mmCIF file of C-alpha atoms in Angstrom:
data_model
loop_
_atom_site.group_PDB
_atom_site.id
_atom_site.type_symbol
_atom_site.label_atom_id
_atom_site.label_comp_id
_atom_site.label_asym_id
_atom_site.label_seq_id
_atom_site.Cartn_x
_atom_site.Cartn_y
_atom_site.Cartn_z
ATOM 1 C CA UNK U 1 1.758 43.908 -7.167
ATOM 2 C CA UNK U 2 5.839 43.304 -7.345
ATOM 3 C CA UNK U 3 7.318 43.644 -10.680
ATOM 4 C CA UNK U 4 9.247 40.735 -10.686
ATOM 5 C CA UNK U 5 6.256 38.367 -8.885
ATOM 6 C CA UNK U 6 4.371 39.348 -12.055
ATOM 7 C CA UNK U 7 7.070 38.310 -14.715
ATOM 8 C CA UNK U 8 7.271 34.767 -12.461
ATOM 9 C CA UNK U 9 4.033 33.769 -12.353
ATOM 10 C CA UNK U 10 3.403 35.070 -16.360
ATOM 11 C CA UNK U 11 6.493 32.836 -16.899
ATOM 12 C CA UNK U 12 5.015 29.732 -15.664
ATOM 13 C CA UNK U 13 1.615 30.481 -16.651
ATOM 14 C CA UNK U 14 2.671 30.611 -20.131
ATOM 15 C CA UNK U 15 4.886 28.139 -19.974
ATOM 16 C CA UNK U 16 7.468 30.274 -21.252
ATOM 17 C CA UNK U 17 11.080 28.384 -20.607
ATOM 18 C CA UNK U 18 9.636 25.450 -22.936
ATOM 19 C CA UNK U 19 8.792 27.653 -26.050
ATOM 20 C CA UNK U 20 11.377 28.588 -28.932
ATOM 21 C CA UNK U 21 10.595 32.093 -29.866
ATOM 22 C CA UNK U 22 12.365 34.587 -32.568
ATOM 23 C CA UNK U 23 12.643 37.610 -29.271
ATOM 24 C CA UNK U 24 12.625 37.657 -25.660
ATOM 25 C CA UNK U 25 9.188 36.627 -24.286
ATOM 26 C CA UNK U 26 8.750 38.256 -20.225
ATOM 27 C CA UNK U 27 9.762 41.773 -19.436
ATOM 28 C CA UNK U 28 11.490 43.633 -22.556
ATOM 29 C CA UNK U 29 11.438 46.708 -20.224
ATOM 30 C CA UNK U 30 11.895 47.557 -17.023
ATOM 31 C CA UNK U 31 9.453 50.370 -15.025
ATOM 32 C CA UNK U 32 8.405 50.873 -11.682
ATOM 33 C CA UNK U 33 8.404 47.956 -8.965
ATOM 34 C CA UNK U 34 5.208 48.481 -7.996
ATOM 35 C CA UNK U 35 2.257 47.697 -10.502
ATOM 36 C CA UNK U 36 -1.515 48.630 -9.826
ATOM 37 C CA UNK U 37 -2.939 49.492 -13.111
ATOM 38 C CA UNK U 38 -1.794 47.111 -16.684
ATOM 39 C CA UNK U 39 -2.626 47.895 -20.045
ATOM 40 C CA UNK U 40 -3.115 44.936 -23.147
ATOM 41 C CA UNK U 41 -2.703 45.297 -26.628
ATOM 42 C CA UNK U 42 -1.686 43.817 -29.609
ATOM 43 C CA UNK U 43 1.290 45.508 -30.778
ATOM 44 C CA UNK U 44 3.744 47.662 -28.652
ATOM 45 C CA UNK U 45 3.564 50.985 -31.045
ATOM 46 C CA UNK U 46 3.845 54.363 -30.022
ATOM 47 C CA UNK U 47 -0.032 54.795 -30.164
ATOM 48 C CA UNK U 48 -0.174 52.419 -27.289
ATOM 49 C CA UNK U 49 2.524 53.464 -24.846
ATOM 50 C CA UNK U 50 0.893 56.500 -25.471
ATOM 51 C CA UNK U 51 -2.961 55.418 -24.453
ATOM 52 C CA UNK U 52 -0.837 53.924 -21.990
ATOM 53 C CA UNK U 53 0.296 57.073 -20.419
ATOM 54 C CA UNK U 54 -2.925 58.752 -20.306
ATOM 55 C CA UNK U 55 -4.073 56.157 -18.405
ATOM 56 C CA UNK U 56 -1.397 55.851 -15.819
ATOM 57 C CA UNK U 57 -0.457 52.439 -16.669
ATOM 58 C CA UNK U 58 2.394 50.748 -14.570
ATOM 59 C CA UNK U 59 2.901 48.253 -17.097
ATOM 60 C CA UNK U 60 1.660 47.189 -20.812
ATOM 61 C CA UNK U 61 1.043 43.653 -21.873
ATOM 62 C CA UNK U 62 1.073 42.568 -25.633
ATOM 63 C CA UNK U 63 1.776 39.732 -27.794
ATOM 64 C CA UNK U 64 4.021 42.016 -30.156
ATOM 65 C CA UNK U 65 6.700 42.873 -28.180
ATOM 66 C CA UNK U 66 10.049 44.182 -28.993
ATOM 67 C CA UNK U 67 14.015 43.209 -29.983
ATOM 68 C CA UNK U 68 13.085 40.546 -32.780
ATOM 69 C CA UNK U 69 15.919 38.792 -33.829
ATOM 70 C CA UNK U 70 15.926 40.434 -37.358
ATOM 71 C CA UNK U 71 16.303 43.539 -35.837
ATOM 72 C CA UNK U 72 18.782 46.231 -36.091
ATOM 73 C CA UNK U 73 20.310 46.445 -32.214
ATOM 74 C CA UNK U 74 20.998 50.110 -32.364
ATOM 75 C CA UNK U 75 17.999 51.920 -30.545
ATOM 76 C CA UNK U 76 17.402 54.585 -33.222
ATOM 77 C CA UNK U 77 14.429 56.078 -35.113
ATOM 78 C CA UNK U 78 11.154 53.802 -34.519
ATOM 79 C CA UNK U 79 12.660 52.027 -31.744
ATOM 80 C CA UNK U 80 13.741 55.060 -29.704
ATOM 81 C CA UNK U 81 11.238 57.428 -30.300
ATOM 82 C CA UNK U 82 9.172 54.180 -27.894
ATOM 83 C CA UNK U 83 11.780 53.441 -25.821
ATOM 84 C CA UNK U 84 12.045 57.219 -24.921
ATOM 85 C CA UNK U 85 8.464 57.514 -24.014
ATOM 86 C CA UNK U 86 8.229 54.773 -21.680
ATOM 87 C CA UNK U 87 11.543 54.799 -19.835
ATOM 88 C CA UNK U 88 10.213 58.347 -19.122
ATOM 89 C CA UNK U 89 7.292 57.951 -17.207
ATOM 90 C CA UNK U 90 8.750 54.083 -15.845
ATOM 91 C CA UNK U 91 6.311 51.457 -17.571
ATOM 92 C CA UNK U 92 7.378 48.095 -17.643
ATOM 93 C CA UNK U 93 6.741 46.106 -20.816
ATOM 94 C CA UNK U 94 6.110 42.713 -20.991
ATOM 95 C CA UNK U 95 5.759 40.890 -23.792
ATOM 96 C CA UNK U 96 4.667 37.436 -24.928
ATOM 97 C CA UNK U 97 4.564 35.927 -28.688
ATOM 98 C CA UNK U 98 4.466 32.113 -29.110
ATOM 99 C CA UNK U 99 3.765 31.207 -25.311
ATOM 100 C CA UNK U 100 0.782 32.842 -25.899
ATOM 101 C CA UNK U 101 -0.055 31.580 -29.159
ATOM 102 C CA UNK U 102 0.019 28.604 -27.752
ATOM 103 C CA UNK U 103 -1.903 28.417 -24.070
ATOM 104 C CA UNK U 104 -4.441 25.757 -24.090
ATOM 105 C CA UNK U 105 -6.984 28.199 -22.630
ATOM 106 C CA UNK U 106 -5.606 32.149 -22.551
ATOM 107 C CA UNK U 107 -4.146 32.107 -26.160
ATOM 108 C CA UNK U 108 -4.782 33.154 -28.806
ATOM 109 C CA UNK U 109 -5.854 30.289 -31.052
ATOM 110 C CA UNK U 110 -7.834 29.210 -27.848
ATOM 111 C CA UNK U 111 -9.765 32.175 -27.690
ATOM 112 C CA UNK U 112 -10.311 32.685 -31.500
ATOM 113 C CA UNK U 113 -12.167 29.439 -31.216
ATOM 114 C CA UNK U 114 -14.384 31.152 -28.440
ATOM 115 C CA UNK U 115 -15.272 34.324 -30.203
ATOM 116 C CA UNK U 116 -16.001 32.559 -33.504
ATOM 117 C CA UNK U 117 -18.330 29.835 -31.773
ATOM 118 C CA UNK U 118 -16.669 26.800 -32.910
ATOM 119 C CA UNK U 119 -16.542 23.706 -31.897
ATOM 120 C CA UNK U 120 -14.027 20.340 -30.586
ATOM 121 C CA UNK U 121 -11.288 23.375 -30.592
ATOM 122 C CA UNK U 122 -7.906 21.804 -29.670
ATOM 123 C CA UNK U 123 -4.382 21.895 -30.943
ATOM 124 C CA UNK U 124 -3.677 19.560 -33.283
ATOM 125 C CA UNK U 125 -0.455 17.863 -32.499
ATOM 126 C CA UNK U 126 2.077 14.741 -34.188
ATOM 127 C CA UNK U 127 4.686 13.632 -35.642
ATOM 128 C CA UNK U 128 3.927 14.639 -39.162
ATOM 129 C CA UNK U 129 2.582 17.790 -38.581
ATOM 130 C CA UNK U 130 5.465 20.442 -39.714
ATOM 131 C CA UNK U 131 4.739 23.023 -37.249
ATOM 132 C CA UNK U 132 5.449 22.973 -34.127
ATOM 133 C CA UNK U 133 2.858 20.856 -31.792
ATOM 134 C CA UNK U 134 0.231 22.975 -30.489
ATOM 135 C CA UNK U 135 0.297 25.703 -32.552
ATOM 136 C CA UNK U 136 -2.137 24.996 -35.212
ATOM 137 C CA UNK U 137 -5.508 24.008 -34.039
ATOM 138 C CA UNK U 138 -8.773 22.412 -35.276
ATOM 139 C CA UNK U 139 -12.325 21.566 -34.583
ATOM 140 C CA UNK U 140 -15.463 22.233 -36.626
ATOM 141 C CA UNK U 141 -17.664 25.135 -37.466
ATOM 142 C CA UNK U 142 -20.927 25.741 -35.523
ATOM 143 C CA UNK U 143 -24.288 25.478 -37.277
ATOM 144 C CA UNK U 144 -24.546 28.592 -38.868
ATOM 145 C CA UNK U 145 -21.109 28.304 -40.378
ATOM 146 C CA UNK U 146 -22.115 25.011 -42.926
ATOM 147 C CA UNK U 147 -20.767 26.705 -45.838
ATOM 148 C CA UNK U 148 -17.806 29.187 -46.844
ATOM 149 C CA UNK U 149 -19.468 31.772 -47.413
ATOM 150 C CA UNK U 150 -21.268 31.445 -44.086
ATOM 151 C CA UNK U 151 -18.106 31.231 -42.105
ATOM 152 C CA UNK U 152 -16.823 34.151 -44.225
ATOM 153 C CA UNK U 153 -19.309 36.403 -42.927
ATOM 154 C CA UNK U 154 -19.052 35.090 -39.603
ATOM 155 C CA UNK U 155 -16.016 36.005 -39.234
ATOM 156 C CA UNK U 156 -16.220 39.611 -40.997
ATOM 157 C CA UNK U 157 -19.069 39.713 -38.777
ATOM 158 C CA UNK U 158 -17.539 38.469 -35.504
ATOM 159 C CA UNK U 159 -14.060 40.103 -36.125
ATOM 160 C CA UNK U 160 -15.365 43.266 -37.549
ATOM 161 C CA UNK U 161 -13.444 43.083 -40.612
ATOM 162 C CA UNK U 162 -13.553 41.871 -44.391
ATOM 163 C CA UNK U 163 -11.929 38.362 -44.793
ATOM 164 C CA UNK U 164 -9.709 37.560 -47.821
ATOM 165 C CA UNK U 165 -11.754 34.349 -49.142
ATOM 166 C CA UNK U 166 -10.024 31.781 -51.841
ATOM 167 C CA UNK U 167 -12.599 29.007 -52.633
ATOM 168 C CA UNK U 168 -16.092 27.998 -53.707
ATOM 169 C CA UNK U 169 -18.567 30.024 -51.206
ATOM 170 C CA UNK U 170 -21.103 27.091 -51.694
ATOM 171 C CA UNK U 171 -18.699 24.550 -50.798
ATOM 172 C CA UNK U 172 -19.407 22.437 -46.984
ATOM 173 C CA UNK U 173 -17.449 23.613 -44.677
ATOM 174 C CA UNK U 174 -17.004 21.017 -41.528
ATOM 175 C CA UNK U 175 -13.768 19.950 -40.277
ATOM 176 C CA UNK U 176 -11.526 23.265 -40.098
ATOM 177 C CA UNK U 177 -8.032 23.977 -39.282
ATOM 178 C CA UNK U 178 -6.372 27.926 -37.670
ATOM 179 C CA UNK U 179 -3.435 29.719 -36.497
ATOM 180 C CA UNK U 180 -3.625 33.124 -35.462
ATOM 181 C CA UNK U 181 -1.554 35.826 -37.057
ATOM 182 C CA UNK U 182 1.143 35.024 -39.811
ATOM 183 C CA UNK U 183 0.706 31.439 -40.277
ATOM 184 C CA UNK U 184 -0.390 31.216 -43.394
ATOM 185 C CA UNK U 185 2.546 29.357 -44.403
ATOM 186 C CA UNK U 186 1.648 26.039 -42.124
ATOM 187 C CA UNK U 187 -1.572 25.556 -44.998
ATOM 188 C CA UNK U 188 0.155 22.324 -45.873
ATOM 189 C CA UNK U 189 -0.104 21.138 -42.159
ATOM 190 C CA UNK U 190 -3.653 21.841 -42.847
ATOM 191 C CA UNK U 191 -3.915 20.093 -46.037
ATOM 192 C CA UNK U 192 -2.738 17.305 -44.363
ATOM 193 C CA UNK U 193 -5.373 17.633 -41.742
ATOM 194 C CA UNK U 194 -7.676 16.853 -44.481
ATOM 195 C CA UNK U 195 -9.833 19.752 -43.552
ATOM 196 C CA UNK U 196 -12.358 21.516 -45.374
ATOM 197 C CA UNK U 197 -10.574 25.045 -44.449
ATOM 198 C CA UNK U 198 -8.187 26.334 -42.947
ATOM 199 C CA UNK U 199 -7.945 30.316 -41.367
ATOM 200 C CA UNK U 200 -4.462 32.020 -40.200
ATOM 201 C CA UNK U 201 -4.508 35.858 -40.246
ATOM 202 C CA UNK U 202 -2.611 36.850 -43.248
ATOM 203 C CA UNK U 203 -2.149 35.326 -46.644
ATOM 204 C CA UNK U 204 1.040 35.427 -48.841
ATOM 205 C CA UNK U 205 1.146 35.151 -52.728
ATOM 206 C CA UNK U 206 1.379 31.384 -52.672
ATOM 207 C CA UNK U 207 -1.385 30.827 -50.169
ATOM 208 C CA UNK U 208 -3.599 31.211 -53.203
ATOM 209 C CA UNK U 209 -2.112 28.397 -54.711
ATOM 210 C CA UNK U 210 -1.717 25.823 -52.849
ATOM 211 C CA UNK U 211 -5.551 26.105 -51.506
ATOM 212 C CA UNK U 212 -6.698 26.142 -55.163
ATOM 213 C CA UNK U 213 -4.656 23.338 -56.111
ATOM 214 C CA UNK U 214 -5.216 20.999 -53.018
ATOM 215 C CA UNK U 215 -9.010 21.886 -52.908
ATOM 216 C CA UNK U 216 -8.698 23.356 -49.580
ATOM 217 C CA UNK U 217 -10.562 26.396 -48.673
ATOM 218 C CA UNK U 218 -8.597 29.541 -47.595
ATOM 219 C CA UNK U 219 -9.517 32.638 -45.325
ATOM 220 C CA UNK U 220 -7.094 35.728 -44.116
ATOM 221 C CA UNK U 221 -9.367 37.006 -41.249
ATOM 222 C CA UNK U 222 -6.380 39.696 -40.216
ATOM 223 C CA UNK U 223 -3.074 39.374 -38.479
ATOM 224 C CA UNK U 224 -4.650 41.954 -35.970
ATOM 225 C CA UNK U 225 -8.042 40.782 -35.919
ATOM 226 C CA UNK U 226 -6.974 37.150 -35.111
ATOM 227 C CA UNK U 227 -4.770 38.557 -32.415
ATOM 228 C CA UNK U 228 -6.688 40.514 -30.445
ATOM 229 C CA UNK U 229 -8.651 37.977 -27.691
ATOM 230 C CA UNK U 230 -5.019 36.305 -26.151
ATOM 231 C CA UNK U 231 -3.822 39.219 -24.975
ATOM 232 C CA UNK U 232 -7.312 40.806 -23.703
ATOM 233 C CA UNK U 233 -7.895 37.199 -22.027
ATOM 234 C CA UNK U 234 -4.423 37.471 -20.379
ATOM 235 C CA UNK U 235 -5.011 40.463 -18.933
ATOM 236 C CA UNK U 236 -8.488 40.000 -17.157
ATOM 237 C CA UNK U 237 -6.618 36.697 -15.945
ATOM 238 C CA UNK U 238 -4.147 38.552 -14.332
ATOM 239 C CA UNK U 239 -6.498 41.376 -13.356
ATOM 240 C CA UNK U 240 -9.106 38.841 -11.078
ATOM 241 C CA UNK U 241 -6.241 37.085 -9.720
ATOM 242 C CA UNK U 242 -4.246 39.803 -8.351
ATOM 243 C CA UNK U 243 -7.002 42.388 -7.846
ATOM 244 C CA UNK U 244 -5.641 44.506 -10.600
ATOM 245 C CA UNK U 245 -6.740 47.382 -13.181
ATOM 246 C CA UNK U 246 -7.064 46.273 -16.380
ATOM 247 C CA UNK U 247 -7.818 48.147 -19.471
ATOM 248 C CA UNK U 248 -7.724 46.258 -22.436
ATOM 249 C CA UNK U 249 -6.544 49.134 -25.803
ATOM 250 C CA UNK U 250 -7.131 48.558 -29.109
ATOM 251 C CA UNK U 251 -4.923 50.360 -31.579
ATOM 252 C CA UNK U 252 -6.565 49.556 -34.992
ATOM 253 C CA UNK U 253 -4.782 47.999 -37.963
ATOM 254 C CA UNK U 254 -6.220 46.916 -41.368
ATOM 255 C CA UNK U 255 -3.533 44.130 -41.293
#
């Protein structure tokens, strides 16, 4: 498949012109014009690029890309110890943050829903909700999810890793609110989605409070571990459509 045929349709799949994103979502990198074989992943590190390589990969997808606008421009150190490796043996690098968060079907909050069984999943979206439309969604827990603790070890269970947990295990969990990654910060959205708990992937110092305080329950599944079915669903996407390889690598993360 052309290159640049690839970054079109994953443009307009993704919806990407209409999305407001802190770094470049499409190609970051340009490799060969011709691509047969793609690699996903979460996170563009040097572990991957190099998985990558061994499996003669034309191009990597992930949702962590590169050139965030915090960053320091200068390609030094971290940054071109990467760049190095895959300019030498040509793979392109696309990457896709928000657009992907956000696909009604492909992303990541989408397909979170899917691998945790639950239920009415769909992005909650108004007015008064802080974030932006879309990106938080909610729905309710399946059967064998009715309390906290339940859904705790559901998801340690489903994601294959230990969940923070702030709240009463016994407490009824129904109505729940999530957004992949580092969202803990929109838990007031999900206060105000008067919802018996609400998941993101990480938790900051006052997550703790504001759950405890507004009665809310709290879980950090893992910035990683929430972010690991987008990607994976983006690729075999791609993969039927085109008649591509697709190889799906998972670099792991305790994060």
């Amino acid at each position: 498949m052309d290159r640049d045929q690839l970054s079109v349709y994953l443009t307009d799949l993704l919806q990407v012109n209409r999305v407001k994103d802190y770094c470049p979502n499409g190609l970051q990198v340009q490799g060969k014009s011709s691509i047969k074989k793609i690699v996903t992943g979460v996170t563009a590190s040097l572990a991957l690029i190099e998985a990558a390589i061994e499996e003669k990969a034309d191009a990597i997808l992930v949702h962590h890309g590169w050139f965030w606008k915090s960053d320091d421009v200068r390609v030094v150190g971290q940054l071109h110890a990467r760049l190095k490796l895959l300019m030498a043996h040509e793979i392109n690098l696309f990457g896709y943050h928000l657009p992907l968060d956000l696909h009604p079907k492909l992303g990541n909050n989408a397909q979170l829903a899917q691998v945790m069984g639950w239920v009415d999943a769909q992005p909650a979206v108004g007015s008064d909700l802080g974030a932006m439309d879309g990106l938080v969604w909610q729905g309710k827990t399946s059967g064998t999810q009715k309390t906290l603790g339940q859904l705790a070890r559901s998801v340690a269970s489903r994601l294959g890793r230990d969940p923070l947990v702030i709240g009463d295990l016994n407490k009824p969990i129904k109505k729940i609110a999530w957004c992949t990654g580092a969202a803990q910060g929109y838990i007031n959205e999900a206060i105000s989605m008067k919802v018996d708990a609400y998941i993101s992937g990480e938790a900051s110092e006052p997550t703790f409070h504001a759950a405890e305080e507004m009665g809310v329950a709290y879980i950090a599944a893992g910035h990683h571990a929430t972010e690991r079915y987008g990607i994976q669903a983006l690729g075999q996407h791609i993969a039927k459509k085109w008649g591509l390889s697709h190889q799906f690598i998972d670099i792991p993360n305790p994060i």
